[in-house]
mmCIF file of C-alpha atoms and ligand atoms in Angstrom:
data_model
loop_
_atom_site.group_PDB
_atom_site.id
_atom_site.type_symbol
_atom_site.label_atom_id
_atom_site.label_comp_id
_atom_site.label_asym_id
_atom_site.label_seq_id
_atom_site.Cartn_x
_atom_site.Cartn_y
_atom_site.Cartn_z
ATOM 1 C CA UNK A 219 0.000 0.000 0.000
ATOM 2 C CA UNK A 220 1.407 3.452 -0.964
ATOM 3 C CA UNK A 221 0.930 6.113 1.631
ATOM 4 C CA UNK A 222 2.158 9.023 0.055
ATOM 5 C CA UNK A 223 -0.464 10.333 -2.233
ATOM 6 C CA UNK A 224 0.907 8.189 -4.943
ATOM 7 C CA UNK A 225 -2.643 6.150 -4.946
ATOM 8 C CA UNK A 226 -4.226 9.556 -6.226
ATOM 9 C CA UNK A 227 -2.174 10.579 -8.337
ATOM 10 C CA UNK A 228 -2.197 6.580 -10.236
ATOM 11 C CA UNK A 229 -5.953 6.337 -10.458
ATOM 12 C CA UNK A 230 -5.945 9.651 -12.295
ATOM 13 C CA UNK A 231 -3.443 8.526 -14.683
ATOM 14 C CA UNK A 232 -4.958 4.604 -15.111
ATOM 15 C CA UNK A 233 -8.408 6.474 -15.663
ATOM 16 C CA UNK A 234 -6.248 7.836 -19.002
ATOM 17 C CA UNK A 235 -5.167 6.266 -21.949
ATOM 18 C CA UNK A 236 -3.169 8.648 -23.300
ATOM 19 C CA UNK A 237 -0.875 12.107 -21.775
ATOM 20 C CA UNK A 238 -2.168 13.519 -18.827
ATOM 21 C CA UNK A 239 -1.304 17.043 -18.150
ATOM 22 C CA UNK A 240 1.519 18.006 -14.905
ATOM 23 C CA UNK A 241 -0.994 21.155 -14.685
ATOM 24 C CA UNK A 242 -4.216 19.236 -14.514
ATOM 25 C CA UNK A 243 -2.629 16.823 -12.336
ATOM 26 C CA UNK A 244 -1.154 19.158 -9.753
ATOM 27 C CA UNK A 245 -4.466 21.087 -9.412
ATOM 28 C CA UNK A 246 -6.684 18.028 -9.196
ATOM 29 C CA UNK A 247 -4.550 16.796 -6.306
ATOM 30 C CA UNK A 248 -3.859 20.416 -4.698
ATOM 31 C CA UNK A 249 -0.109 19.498 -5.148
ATOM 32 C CA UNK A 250 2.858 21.577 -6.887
ATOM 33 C CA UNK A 251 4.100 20.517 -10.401
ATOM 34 C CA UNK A 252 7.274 19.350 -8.493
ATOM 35 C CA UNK A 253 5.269 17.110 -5.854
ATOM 36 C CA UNK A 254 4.103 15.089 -8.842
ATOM 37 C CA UNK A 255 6.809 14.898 -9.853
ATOM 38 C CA UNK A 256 8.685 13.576 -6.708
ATOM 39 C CA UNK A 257 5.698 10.962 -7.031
ATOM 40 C CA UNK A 258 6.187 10.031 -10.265
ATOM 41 C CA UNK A 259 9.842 9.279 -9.762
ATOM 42 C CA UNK A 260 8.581 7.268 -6.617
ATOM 43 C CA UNK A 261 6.247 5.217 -8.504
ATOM 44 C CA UNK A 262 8.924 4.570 -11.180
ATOM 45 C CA UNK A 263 11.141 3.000 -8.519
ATOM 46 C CA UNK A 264 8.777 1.128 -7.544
ATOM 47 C CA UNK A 265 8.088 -0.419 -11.031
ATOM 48 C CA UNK A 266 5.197 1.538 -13.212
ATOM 49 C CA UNK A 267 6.659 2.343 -16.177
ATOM 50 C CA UNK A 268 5.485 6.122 -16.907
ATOM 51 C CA UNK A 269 6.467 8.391 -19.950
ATOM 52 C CA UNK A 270 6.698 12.195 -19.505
ATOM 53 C CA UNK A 271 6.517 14.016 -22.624
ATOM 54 C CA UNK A 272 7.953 17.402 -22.322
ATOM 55 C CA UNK A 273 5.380 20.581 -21.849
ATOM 56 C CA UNK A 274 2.875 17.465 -22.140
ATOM 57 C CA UNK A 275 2.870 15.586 -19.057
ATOM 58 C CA UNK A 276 2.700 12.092 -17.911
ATOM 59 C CA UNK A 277 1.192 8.741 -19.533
ATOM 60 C CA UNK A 278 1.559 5.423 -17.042
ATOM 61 C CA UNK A 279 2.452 2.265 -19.611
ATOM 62 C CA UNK A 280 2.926 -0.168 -17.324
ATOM 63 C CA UNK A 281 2.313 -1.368 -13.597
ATOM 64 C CA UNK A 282 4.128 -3.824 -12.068
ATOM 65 C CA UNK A 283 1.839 -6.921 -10.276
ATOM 66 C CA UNK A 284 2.266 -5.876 -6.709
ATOM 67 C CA UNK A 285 0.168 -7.573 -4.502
ATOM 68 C CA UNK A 286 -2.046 -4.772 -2.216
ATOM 69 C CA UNK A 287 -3.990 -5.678 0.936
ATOM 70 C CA UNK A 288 -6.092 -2.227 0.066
ATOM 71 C CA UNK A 289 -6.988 -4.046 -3.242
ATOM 72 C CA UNK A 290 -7.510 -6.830 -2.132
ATOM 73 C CA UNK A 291 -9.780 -5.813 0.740
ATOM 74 C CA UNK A 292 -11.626 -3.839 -2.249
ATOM 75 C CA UNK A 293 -12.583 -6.932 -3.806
ATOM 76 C CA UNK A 294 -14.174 -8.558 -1.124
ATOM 77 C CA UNK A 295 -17.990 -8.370 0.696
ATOM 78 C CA UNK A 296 -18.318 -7.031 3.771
ATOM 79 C CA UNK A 297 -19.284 -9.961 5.192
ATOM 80 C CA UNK A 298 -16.663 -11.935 4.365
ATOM 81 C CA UNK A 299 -14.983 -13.634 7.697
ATOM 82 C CA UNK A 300 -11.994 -14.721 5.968
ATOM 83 C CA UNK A 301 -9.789 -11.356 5.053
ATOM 84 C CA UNK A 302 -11.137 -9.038 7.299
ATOM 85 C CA UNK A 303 -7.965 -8.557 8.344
ATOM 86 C CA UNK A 304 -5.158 -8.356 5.929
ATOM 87 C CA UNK A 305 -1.704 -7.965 6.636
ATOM 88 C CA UNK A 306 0.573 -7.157 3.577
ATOM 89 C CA UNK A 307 4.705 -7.742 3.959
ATOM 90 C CA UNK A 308 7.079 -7.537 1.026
ATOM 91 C CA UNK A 309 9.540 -10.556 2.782
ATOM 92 C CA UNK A 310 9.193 -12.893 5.222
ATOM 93 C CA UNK A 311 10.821 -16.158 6.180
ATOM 94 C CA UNK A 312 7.488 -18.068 6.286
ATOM 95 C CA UNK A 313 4.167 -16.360 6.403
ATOM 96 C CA UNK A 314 3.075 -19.814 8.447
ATOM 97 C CA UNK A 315 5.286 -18.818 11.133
ATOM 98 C CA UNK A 316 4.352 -15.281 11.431
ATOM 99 C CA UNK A 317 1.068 -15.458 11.634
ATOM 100 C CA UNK A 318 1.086 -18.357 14.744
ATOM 101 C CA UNK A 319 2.973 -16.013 16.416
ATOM 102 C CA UNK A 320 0.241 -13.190 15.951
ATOM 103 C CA UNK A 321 -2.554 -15.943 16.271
ATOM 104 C CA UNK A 322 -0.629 -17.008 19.931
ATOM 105 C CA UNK A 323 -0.899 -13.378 20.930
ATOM 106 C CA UNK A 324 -5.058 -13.269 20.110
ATOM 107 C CA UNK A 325 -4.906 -12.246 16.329
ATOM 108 C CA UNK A 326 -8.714 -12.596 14.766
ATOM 109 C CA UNK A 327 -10.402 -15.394 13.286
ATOM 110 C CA UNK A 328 -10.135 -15.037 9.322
ATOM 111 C CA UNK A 329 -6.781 -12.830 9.900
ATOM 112 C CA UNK A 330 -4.762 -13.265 6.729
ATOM 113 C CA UNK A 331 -1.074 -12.633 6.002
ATOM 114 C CA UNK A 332 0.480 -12.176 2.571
ATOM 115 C CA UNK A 333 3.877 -11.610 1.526
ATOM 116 C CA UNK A 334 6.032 -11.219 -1.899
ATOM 117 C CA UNK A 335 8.540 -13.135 -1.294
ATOM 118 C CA UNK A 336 9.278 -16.301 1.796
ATOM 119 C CA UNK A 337 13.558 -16.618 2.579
ATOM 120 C CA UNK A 338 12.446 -19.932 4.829
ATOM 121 C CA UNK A 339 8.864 -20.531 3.154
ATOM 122 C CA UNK A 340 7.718 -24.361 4.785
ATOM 123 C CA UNK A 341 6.424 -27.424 3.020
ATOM 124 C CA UNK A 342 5.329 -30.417 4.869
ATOM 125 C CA UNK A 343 7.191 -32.616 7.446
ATOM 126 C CA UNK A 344 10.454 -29.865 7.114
ATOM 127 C CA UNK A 345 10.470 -29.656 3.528
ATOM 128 C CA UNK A 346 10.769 -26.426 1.704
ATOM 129 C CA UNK A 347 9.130 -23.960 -0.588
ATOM 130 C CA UNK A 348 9.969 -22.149 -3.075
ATOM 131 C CA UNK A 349 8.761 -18.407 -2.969
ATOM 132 C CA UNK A 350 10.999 -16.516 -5.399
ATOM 133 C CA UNK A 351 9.864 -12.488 -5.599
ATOM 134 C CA UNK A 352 6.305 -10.907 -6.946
ATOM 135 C CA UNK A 353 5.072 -14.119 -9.285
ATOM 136 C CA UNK A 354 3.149 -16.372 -6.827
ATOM 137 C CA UNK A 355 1.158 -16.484 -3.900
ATOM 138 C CA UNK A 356 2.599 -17.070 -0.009
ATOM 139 C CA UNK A 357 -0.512 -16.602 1.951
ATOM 140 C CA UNK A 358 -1.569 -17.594 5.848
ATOM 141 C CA UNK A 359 -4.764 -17.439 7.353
ATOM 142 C CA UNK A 360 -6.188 -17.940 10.912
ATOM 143 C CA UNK A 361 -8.830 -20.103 11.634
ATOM 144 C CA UNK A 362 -10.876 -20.512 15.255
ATOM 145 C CA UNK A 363 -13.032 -23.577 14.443
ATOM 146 C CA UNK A 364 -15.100 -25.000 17.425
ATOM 147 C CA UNK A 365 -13.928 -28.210 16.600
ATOM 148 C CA UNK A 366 -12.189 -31.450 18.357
ATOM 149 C CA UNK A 367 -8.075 -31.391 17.450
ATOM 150 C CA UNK A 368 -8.660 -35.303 15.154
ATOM 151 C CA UNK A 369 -10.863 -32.985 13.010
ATOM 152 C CA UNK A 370 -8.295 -29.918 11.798
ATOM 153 C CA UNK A 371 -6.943 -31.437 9.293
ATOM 154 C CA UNK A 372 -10.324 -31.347 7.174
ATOM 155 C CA UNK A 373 -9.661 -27.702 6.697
ATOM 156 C CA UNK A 374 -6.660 -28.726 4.713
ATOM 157 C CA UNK A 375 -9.235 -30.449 2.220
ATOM 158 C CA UNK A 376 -11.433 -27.511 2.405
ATOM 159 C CA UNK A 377 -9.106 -24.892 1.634
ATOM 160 C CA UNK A 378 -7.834 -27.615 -1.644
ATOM 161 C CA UNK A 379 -11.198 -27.006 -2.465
ATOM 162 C CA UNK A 380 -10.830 -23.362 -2.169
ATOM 163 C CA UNK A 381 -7.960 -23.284 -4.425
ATOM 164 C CA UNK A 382 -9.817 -25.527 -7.155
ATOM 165 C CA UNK A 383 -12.536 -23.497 -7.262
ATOM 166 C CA UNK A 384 -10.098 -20.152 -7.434
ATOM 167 C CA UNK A 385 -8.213 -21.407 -9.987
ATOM 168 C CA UNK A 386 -11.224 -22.520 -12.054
ATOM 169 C CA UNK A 387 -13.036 -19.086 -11.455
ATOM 170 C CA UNK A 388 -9.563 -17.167 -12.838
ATOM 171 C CA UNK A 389 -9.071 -19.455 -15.700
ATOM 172 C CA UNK A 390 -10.626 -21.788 -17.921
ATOM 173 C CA UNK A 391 -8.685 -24.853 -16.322
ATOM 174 C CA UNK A 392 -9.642 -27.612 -14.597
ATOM 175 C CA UNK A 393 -6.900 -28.531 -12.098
ATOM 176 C CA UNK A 394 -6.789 -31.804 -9.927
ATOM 177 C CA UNK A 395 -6.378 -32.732 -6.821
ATOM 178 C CA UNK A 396 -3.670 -35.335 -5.569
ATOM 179 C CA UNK A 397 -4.378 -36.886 -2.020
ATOM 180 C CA UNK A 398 -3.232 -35.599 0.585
ATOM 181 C CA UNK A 399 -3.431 -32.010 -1.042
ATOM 182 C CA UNK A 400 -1.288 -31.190 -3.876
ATOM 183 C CA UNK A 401 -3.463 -29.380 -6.107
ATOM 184 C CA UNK A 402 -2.033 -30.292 -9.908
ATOM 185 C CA UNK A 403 -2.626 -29.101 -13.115
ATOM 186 C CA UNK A 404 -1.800 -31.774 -16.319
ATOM 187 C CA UNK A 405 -0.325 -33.954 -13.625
ATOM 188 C CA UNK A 406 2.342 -31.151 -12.223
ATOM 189 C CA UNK A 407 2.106 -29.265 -8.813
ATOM 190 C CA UNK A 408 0.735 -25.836 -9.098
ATOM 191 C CA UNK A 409 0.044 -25.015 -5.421
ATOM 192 C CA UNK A 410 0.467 -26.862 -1.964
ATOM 193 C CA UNK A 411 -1.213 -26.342 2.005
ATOM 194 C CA UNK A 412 0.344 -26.713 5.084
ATOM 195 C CA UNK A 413 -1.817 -26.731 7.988
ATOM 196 C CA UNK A 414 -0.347 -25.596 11.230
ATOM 197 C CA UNK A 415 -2.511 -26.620 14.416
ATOM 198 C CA UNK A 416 -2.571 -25.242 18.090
ATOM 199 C CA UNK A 417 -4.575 -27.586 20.116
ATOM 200 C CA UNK A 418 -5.741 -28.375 23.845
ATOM 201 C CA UNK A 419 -6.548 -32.113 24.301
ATOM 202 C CA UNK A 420 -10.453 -31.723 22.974
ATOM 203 C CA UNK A 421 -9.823 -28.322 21.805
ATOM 204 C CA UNK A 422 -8.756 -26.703 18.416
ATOM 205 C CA UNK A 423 -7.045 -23.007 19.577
ATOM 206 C CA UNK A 424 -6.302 -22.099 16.462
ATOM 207 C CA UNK A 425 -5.002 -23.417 13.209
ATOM 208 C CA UNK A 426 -3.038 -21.644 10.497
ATOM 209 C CA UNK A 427 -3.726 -22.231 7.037
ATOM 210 C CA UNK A 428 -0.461 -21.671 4.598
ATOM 211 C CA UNK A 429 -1.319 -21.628 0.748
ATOM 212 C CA UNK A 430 1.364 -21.562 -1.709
ATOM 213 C CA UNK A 431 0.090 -21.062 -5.500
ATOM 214 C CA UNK A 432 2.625 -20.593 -7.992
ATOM 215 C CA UNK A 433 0.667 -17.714 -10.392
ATOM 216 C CA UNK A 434 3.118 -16.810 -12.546
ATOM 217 C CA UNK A 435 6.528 -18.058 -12.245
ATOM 218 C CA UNK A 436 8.534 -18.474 -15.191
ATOM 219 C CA UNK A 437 10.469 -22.195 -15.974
ATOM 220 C CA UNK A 438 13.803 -20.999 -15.685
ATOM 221 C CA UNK A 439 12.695 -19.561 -11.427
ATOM 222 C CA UNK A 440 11.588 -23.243 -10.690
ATOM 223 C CA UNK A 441 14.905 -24.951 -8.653
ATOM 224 C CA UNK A 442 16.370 -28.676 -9.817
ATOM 225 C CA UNK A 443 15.657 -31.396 -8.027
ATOM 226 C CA UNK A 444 11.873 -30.828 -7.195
ATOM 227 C CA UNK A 445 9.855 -33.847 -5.638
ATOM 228 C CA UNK A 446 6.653 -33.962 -8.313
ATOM 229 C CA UNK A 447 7.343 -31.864 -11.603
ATOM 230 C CA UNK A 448 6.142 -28.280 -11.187
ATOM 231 C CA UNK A 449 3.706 -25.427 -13.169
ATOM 232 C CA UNK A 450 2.089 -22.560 -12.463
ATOM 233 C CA UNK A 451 -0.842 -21.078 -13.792
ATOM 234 C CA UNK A 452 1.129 -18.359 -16.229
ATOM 235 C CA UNK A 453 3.038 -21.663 -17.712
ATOM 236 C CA UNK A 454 -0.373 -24.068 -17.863
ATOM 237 C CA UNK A 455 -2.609 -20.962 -20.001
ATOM 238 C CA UNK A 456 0.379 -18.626 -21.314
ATOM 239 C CA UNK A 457 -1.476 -15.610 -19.511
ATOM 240 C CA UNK A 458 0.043 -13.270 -16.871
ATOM 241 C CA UNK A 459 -2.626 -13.197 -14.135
ATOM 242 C CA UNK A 460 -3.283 -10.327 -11.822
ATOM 243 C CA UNK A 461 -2.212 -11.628 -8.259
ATOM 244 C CA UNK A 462 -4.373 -9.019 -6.179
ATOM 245 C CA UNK A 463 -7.762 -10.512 -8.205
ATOM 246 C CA UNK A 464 -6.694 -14.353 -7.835
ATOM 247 C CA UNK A 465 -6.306 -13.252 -4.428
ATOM 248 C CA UNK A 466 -9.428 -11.973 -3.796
ATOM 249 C CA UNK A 467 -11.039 -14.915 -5.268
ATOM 250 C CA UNK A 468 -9.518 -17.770 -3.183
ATOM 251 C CA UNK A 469 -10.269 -15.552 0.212
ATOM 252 C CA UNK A 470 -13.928 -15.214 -0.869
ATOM 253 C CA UNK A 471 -13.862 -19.379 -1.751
ATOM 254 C CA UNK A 472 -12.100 -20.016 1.497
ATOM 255 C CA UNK A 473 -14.796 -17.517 3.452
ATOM 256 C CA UNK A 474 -17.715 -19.611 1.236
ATOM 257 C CA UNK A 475 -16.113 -23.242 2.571
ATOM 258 C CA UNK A 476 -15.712 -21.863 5.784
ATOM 259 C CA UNK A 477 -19.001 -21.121 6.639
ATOM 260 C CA UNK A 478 -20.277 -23.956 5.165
ATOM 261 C CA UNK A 479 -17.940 -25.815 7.101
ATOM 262 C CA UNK A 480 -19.280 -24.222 10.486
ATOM 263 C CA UNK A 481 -22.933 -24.958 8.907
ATOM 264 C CA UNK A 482 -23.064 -27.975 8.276
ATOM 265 C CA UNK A 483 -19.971 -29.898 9.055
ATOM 266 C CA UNK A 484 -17.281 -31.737 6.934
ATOM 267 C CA UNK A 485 -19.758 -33.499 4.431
ATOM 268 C CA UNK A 486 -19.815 -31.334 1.468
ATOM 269 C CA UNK A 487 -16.294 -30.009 0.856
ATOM 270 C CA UNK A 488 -15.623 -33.958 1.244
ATOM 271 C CA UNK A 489 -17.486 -34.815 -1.482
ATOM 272 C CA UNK A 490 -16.612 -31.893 -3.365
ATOM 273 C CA UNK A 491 -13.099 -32.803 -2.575
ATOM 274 C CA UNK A 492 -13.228 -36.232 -3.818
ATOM 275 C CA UNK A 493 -15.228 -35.033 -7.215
ATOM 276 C CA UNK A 494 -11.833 -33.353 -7.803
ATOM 277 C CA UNK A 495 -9.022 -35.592 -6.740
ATOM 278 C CA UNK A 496 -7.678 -37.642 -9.842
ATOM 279 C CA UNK A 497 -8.225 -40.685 -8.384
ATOM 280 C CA UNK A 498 -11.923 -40.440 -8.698
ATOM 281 C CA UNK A 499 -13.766 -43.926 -10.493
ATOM 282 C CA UNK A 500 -10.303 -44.960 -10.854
ATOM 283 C CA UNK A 501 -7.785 -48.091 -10.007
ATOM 284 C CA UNK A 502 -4.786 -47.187 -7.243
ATOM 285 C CA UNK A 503 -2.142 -48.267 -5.807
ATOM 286 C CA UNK A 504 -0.272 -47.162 -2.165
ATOM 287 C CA UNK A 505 3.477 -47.660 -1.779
ATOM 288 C CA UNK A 506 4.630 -47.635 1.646
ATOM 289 C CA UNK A 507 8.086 -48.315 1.260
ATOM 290 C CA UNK A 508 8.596 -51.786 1.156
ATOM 291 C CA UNK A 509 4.784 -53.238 0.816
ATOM 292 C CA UNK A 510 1.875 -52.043 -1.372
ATOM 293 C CA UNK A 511 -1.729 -52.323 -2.104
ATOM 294 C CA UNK A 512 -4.030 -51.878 -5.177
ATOM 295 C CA UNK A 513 -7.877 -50.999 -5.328
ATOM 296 C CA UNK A 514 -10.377 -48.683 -6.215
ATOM 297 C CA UNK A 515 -10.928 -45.221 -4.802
ATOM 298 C CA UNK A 516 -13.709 -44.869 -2.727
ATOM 299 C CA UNK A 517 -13.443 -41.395 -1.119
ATOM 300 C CA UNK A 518 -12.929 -39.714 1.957
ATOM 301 C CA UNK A 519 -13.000 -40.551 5.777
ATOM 302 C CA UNK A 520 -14.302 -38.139 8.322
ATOM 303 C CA UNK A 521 -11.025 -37.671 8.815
ATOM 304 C CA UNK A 522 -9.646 -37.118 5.763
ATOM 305 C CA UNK A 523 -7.895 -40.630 5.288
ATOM 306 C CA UNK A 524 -8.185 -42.034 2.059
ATOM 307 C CA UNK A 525 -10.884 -44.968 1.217
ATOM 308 C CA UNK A 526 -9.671 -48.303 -0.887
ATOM 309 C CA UNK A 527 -11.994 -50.467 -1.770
ATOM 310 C CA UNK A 528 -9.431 -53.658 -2.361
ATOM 311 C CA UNK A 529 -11.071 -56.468 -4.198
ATOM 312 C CA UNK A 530 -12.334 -58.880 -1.551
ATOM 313 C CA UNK A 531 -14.606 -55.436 -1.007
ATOM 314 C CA UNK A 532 -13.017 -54.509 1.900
ATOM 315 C CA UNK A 533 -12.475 -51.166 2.823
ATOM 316 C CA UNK A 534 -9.152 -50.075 3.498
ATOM 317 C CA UNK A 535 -8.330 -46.753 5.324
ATOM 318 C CA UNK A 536 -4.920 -45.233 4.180
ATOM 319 C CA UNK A 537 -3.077 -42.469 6.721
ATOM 320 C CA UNK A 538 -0.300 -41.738 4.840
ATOM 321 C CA UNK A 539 1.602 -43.606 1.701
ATOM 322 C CA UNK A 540 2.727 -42.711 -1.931
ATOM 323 C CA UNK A 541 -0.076 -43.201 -4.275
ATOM 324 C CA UNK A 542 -0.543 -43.816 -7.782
ATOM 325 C CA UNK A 543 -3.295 -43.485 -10.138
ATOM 326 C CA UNK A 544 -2.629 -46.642 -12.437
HETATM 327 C C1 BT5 B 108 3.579 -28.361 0.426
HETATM 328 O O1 BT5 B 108 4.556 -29.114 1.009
HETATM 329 O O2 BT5 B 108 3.129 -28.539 -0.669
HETATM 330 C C2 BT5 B 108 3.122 -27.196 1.295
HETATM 331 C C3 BT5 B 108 3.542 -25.866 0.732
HETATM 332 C C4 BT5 B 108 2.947 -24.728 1.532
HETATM 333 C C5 BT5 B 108 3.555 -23.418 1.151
HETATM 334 C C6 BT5 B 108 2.846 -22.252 1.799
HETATM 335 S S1 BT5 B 108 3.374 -20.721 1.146
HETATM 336 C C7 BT5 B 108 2.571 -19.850 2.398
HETATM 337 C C8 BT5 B 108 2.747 -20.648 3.668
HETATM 338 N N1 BT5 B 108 3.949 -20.261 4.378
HETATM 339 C C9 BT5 B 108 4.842 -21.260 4.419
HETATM 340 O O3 BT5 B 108 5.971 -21.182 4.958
HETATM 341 N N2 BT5 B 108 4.363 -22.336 3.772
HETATM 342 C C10 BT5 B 108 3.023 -22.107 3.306
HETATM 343 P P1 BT5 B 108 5.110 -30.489 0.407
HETATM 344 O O4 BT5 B 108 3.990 -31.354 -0.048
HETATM 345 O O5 BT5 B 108 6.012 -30.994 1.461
HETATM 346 O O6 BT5 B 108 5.895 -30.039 -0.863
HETATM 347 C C11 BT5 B 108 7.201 -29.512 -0.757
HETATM 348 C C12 BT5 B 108 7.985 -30.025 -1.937
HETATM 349 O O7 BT5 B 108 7.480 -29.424 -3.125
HETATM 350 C C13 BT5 B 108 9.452 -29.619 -1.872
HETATM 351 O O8 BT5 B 108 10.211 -30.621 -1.252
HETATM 352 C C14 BT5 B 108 9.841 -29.443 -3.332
HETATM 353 O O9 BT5 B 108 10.234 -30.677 -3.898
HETATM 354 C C15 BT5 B 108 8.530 -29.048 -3.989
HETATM 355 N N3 BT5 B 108 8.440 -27.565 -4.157
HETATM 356 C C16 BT5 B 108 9.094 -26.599 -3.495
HETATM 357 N N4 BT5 B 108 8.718 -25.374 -3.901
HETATM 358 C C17 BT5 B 108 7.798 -25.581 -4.872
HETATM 359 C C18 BT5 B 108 7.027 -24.720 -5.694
HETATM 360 N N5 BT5 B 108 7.073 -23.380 -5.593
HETATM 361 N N6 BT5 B 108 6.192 -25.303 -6.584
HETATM 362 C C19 BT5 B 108 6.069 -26.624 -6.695
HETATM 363 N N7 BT5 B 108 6.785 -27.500 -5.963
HETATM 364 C C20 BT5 B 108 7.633 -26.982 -5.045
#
């Protein structure tokens, strides 16, 4: 968010498409000639590309995809639980750890927490995440369910079904999701969750929600060596998208699960869940490490543990493993 007048001084120019003049700029914003100046030369550090034509004025060409809480907030309802709150930072080390800090000092219910850029950004069980500068998404949310500790990790499959729906509102793909909760897109991992709980011994505190959705990141900024193969969305449809609208959309998908989720319990982002995973209707098969087993998907658990039906028609329940869709 710019503080010094600069948000003025852009709208009047974006409202243009061609030279505005330093005169009718400095006397719609009660500033001097050289104050808009100063501003322009601000906003040109900070990335819009703006022309000034001499005893013309200015004409903005370009802005550069900063992500903006203000914009952001802009976008949403008012009633929207999720993002009341948002907290913009340029770098962090991980926006998960921040934001249990703030949620162990009282922060809100639906507090979120964005940044640019992550120097320690988390995956799962100590792995890490890439969060190279102003491409992708690093966001963090708070949640204060009323709910027992066994059932927190069932907002990690709502806010995969968040992110599905996000993705499929921004673009015209239809992404996948890989149990536990690697969302894909033509079989490579475009975003990941990491769900960080805070629990009594029949009582959820908190939980933080960390979303990582890689919007447009080029091939050459993806490191060697990565677990799955990688995308992003920029890579899968060739189009740069604006960061502060995909945003806005996944907060106002994660505010509609949430409330659902407090209406009427686990149930439908399950099955919405398992309409999406790419093992739907089809044949798997579970590695864990030295054994294996093969059968049919058949959904969710209340718990979010995976459902094999094996062919003597059991029905196995799988915790963790490496699964393949044969
Ligand atoms: C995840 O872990 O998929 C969870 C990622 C959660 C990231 C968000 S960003 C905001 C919030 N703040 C944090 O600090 N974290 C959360 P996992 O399933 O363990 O996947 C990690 C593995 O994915 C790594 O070991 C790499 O192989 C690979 N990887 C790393 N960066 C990646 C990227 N940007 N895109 C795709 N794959 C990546």
């Amino acid at each position: 968010m710019r503080r010094d007048g600069s948000v003025e001084l852009l709208n009047l120019l974006r409202a243009s498409d061609s030279v505005v003049s330093g005169e009718m700029l400095s006397r719609q914003l009660g500033v001097s000639r050289t104050a808009i100046w100063k501003q322009v030369s601000a906003l040109r550090t900070a990335g819009y590309r703006i022309t000034a034509v001499p005893s013309q004025g200015y004409r903005l060409l370009d802005e550069p995809d900063l992500l903006s809480d203000k914009a952001i907030c802009g976008m949403l309802d008012d009633s929207c639980l999720i993002g009341k709150r948002i907290i913009y930072t340029p770098e962090t080390g991980s926006t998960n750890s921040d934001l249990f800090r703030l949620a162990e000092e009282g922060a809100a219910d639906g507090t979120v927490l964005l940044a640019e850029r992550q120097t320690a950004g988390k995956g799962r069980l100590g792995r890490r995440w890439d969060s190279p500068e102003g491409v992708n998404l690093y966001c963090s949310l708070i949640l204060r369910p009323d709910i027992q500790p066994f059932e927190a990790p069932q907002l990690t499959f709502l806010s995969a079904v968040a992110v599905v729906r996000a993705i499929r509102s921004v673009t015209d793909i239809r992404p996948a999701i890989k149990w536990p909760n690697d969302i894909l897109l033509n079989g490579r991992k475009v975003a990941g969750l990491l769900n960080e709980m805070n629990a009594e011994t029949d009582r959820v505190l908190f939980v933080v929600l960390g979303i990582g959705v890689n919007i447009n990141m080029r091939g050459e900024q993806f490191p060697p060596g990565l677990r799955y193969p990688a995308t992003s969305l920029f890579l899968e449809t060739g189009a740069v998208i604006t960061r502060n609208v995909f945003t806005a959309t996944l907060l106002k998908e994660l505010d509609y699960e949430y409330k659902r989720f407090r209406d009427s319990g686990f149930a439908p982002a399950r099955e919405e869940w398992a309409s999406y995973c790419n093992a739907a209707g089809r044949e798997l098969q579970v590695n864990f490490g030295s054994s294996s087993l093969r059968g049919m998907f058949a959904g969710l658990d209340y718990d979010g543990a995976l459902l094999i039906k094996l062919p003597d028609g059991n029905i196995e329940r799988i915790l963790s493993g490496d699964l393949t869709v044969l």
